[in-house]
PDB file of C-alpha atoms in Angstrom:
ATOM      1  CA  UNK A  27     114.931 118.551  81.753  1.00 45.00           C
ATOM      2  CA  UNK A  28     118.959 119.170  81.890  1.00 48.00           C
ATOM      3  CA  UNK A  29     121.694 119.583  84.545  1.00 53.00           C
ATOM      4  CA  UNK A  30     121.553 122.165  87.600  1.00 48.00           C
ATOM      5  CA  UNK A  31     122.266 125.149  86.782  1.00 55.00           C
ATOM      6  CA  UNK A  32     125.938 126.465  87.963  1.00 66.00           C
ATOM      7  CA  UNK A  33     126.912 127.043  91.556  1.00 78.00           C
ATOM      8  CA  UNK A  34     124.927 124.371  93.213  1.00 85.00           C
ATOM      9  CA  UNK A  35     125.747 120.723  92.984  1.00 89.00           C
ATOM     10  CA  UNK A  36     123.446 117.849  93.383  1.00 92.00           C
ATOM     11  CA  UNK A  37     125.495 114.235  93.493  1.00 93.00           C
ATOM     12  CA  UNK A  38     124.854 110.872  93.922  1.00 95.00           C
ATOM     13  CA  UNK A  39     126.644 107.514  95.301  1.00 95.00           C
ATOM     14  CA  UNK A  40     125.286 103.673  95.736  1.00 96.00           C
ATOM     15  CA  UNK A  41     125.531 103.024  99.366  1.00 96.00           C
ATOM     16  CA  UNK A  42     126.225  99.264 101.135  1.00 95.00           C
ATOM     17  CA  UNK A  43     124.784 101.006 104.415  1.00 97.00           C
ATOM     18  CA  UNK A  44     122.044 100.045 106.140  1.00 98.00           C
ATOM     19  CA  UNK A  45     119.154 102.547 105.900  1.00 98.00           C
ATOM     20  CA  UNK A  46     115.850 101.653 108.510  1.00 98.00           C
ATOM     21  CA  UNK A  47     113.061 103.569 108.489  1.00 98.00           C
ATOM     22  CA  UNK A  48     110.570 103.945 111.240  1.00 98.00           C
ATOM     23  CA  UNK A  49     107.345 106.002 111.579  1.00 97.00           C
ATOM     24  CA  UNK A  50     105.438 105.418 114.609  1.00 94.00           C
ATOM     25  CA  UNK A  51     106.955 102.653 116.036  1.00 94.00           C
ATOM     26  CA  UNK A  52     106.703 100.572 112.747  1.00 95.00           C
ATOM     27  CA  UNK A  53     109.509  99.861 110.564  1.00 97.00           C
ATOM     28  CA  UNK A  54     108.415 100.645 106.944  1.00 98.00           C
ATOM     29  CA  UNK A  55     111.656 100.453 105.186  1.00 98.00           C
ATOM     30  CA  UNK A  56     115.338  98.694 105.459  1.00 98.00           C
ATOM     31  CA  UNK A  57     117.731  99.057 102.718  1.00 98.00           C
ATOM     32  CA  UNK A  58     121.078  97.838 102.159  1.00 98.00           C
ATOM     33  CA  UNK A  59     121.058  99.232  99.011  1.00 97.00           C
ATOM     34  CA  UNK A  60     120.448 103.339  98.980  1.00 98.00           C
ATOM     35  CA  UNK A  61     121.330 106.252  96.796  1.00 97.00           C
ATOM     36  CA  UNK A  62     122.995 108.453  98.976  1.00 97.00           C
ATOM     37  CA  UNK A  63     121.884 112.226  97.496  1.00 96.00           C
ATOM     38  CA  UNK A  64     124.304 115.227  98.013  1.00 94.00           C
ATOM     39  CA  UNK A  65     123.106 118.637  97.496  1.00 93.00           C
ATOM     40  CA  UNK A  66     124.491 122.186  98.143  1.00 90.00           C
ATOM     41  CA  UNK A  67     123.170 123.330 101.644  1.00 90.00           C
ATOM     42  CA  UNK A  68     121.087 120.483 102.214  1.00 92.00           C
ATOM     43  CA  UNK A  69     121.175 117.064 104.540  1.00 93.00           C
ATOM     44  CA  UNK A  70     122.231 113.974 103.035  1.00 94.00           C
ATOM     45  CA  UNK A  71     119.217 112.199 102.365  1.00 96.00           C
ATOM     46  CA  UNK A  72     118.802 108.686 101.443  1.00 98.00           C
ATOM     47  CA  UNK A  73     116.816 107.334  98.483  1.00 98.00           C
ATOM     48  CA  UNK A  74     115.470 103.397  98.424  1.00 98.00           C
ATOM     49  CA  UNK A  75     114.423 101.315  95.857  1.00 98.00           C
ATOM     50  CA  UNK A  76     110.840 100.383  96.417  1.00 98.00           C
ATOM     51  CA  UNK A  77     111.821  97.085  96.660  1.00 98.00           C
ATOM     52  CA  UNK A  78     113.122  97.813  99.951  1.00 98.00           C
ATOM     53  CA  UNK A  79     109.842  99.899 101.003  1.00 98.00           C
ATOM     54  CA  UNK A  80     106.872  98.408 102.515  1.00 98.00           C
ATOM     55  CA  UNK A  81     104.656  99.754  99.622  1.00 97.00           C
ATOM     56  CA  UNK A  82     101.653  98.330 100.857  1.00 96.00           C
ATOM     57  CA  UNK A  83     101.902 100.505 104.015  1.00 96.00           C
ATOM     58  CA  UNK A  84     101.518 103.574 101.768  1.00 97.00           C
ATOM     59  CA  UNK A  85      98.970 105.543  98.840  1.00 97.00           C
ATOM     60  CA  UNK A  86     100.591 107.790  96.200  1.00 97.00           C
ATOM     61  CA  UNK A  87      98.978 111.188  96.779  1.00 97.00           C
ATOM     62  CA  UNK A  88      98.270 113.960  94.178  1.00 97.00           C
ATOM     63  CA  UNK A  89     100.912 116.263  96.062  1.00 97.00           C
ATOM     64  CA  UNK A  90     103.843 117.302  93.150  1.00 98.00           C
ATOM     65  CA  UNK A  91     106.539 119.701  93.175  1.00 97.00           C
ATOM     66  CA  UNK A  92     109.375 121.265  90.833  1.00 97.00           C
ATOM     67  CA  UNK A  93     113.216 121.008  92.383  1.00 95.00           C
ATOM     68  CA  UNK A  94     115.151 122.897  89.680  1.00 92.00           C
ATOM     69  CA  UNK A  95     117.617 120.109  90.658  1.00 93.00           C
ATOM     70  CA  UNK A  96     116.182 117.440  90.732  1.00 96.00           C
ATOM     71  CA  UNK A  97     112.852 117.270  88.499  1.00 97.00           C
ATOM     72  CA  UNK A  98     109.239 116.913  89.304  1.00 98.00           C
ATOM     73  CA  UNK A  99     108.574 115.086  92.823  1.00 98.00           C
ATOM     74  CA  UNK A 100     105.557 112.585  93.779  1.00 98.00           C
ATOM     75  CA  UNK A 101     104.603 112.074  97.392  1.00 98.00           C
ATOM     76  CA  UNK A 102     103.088 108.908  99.047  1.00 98.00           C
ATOM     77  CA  UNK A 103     100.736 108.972 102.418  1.00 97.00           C
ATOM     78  CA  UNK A 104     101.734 106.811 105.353  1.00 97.00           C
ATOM     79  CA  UNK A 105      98.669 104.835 105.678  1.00 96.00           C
ATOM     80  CA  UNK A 106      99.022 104.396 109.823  1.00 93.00           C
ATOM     81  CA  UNK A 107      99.592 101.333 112.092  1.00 86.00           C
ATOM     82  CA  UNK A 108      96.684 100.889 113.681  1.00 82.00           C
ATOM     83  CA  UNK A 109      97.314 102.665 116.676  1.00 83.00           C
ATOM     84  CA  UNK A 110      98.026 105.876 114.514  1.00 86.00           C
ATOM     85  CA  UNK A 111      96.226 107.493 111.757  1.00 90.00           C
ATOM     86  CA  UNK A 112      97.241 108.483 108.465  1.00 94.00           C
ATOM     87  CA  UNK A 113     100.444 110.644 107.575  1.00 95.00           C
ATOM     88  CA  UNK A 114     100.142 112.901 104.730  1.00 95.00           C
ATOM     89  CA  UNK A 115     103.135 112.910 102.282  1.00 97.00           C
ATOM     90  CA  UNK A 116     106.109 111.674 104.306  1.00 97.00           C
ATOM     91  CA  UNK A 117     107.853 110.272 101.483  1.00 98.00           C
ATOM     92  CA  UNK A 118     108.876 111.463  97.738  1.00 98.00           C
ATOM     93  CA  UNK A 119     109.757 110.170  94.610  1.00 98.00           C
ATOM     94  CA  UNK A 120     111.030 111.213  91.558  1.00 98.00           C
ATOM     95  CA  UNK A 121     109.630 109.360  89.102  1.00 97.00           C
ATOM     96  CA  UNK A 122     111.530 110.597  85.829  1.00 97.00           C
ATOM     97  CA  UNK A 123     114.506 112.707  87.559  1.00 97.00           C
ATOM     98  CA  UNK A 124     116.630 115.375  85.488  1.00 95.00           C
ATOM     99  CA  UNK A 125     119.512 114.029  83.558  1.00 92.00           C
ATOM    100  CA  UNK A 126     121.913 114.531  86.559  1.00 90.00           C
ATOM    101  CA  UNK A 127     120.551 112.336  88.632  1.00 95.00           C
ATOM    102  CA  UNK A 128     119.553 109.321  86.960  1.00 97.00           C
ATOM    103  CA  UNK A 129     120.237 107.253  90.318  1.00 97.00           C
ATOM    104  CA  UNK A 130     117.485 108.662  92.385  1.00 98.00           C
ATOM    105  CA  UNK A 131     114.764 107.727  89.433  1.00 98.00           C
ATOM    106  CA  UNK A 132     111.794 105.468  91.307  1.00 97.00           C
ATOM    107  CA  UNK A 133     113.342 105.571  95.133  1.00 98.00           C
ATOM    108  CA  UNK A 134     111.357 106.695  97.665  1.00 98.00           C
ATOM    109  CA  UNK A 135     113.119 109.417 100.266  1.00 98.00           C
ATOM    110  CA  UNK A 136     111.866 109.915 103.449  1.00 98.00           C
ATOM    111  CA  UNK A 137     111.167 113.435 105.513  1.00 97.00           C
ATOM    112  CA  UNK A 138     113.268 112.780 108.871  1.00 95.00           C
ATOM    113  CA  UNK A 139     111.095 115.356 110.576  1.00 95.00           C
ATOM    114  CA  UNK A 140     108.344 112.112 110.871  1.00 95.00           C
ATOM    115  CA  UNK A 141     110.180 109.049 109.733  1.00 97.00           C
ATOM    116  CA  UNK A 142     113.341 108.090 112.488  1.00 98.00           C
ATOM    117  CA  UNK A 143     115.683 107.264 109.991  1.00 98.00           C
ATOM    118  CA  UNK A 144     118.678 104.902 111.199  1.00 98.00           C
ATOM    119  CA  UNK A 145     121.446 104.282 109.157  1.00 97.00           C
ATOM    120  CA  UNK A 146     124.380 101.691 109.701  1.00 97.00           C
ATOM    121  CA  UNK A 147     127.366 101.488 108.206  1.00 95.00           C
ATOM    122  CA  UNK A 148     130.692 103.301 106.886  1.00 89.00           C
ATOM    123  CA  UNK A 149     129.124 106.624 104.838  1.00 83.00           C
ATOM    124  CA  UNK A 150     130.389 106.811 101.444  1.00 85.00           C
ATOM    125  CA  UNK A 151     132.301 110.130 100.512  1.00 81.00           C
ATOM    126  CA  UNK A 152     130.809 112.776  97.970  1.00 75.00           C
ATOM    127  CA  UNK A 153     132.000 112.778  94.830  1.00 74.00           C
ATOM    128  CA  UNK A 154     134.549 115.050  93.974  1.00 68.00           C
TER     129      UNK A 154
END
């Protein structure tokens, strides 16, 4: 794969922030390292190493999808805490990202509509 095509931009910075991630009630991931993704009409989102990413807490699923902008995505499963069951493909990767994003490659990103995502710090600007 290539760049995004024209009109819609897709940038990335190295954070300092502190990124915690919570899904019910148990943190799962604290970063003071992320990859701060910008994209056209989208939310900032924040990208962690998996380093950073309680990976035992989570299975790789056999979910995948295309982004035109960022390259073919893999999803992982919240496993649960216990108290909660499973939660199917809360988190994505991008394995082998398109050439524009090199940055992203092997972080996991988190869907804020089930992870509370808390983040700390002074945000870093976009890129002009």
């Amino acid at each position: 794969m290539s760049t995004p095509p024209r009109g819609h931009l897709v940038t990335t910075v190295h954070s300092t922030q502190t990124v915690t991630v919570e899904i019910d009630g148990e943190i799962v991931a604290r970063s003071e390292r992320p990859v701060v993704l910008f994209e056209t009409g989208l939310p900032i989102r924040y990208y962690l190493p998996p380093d950073d990413v309680e990976l035992t807490r989570f299975e790789p699923t056999d979910t995948h999808t295309t982004c035109p902008f960022k390259g073919e995505a893999s999803y992982w499963t919240y496993l649960g805490n216990g108290d909660t069951g499973p939660r199917a493909d809360v988190a994505w990767e991008y394995p082998d990202p398109i050439d524009a994003v090199p940055a992203i490659a092997g972080h996991l990103c988190f869907y804020d509509t089930v992870a509370r995502i808390t983040v700390e710090g002074e945000p870093p600007a976009p890129p002009a």
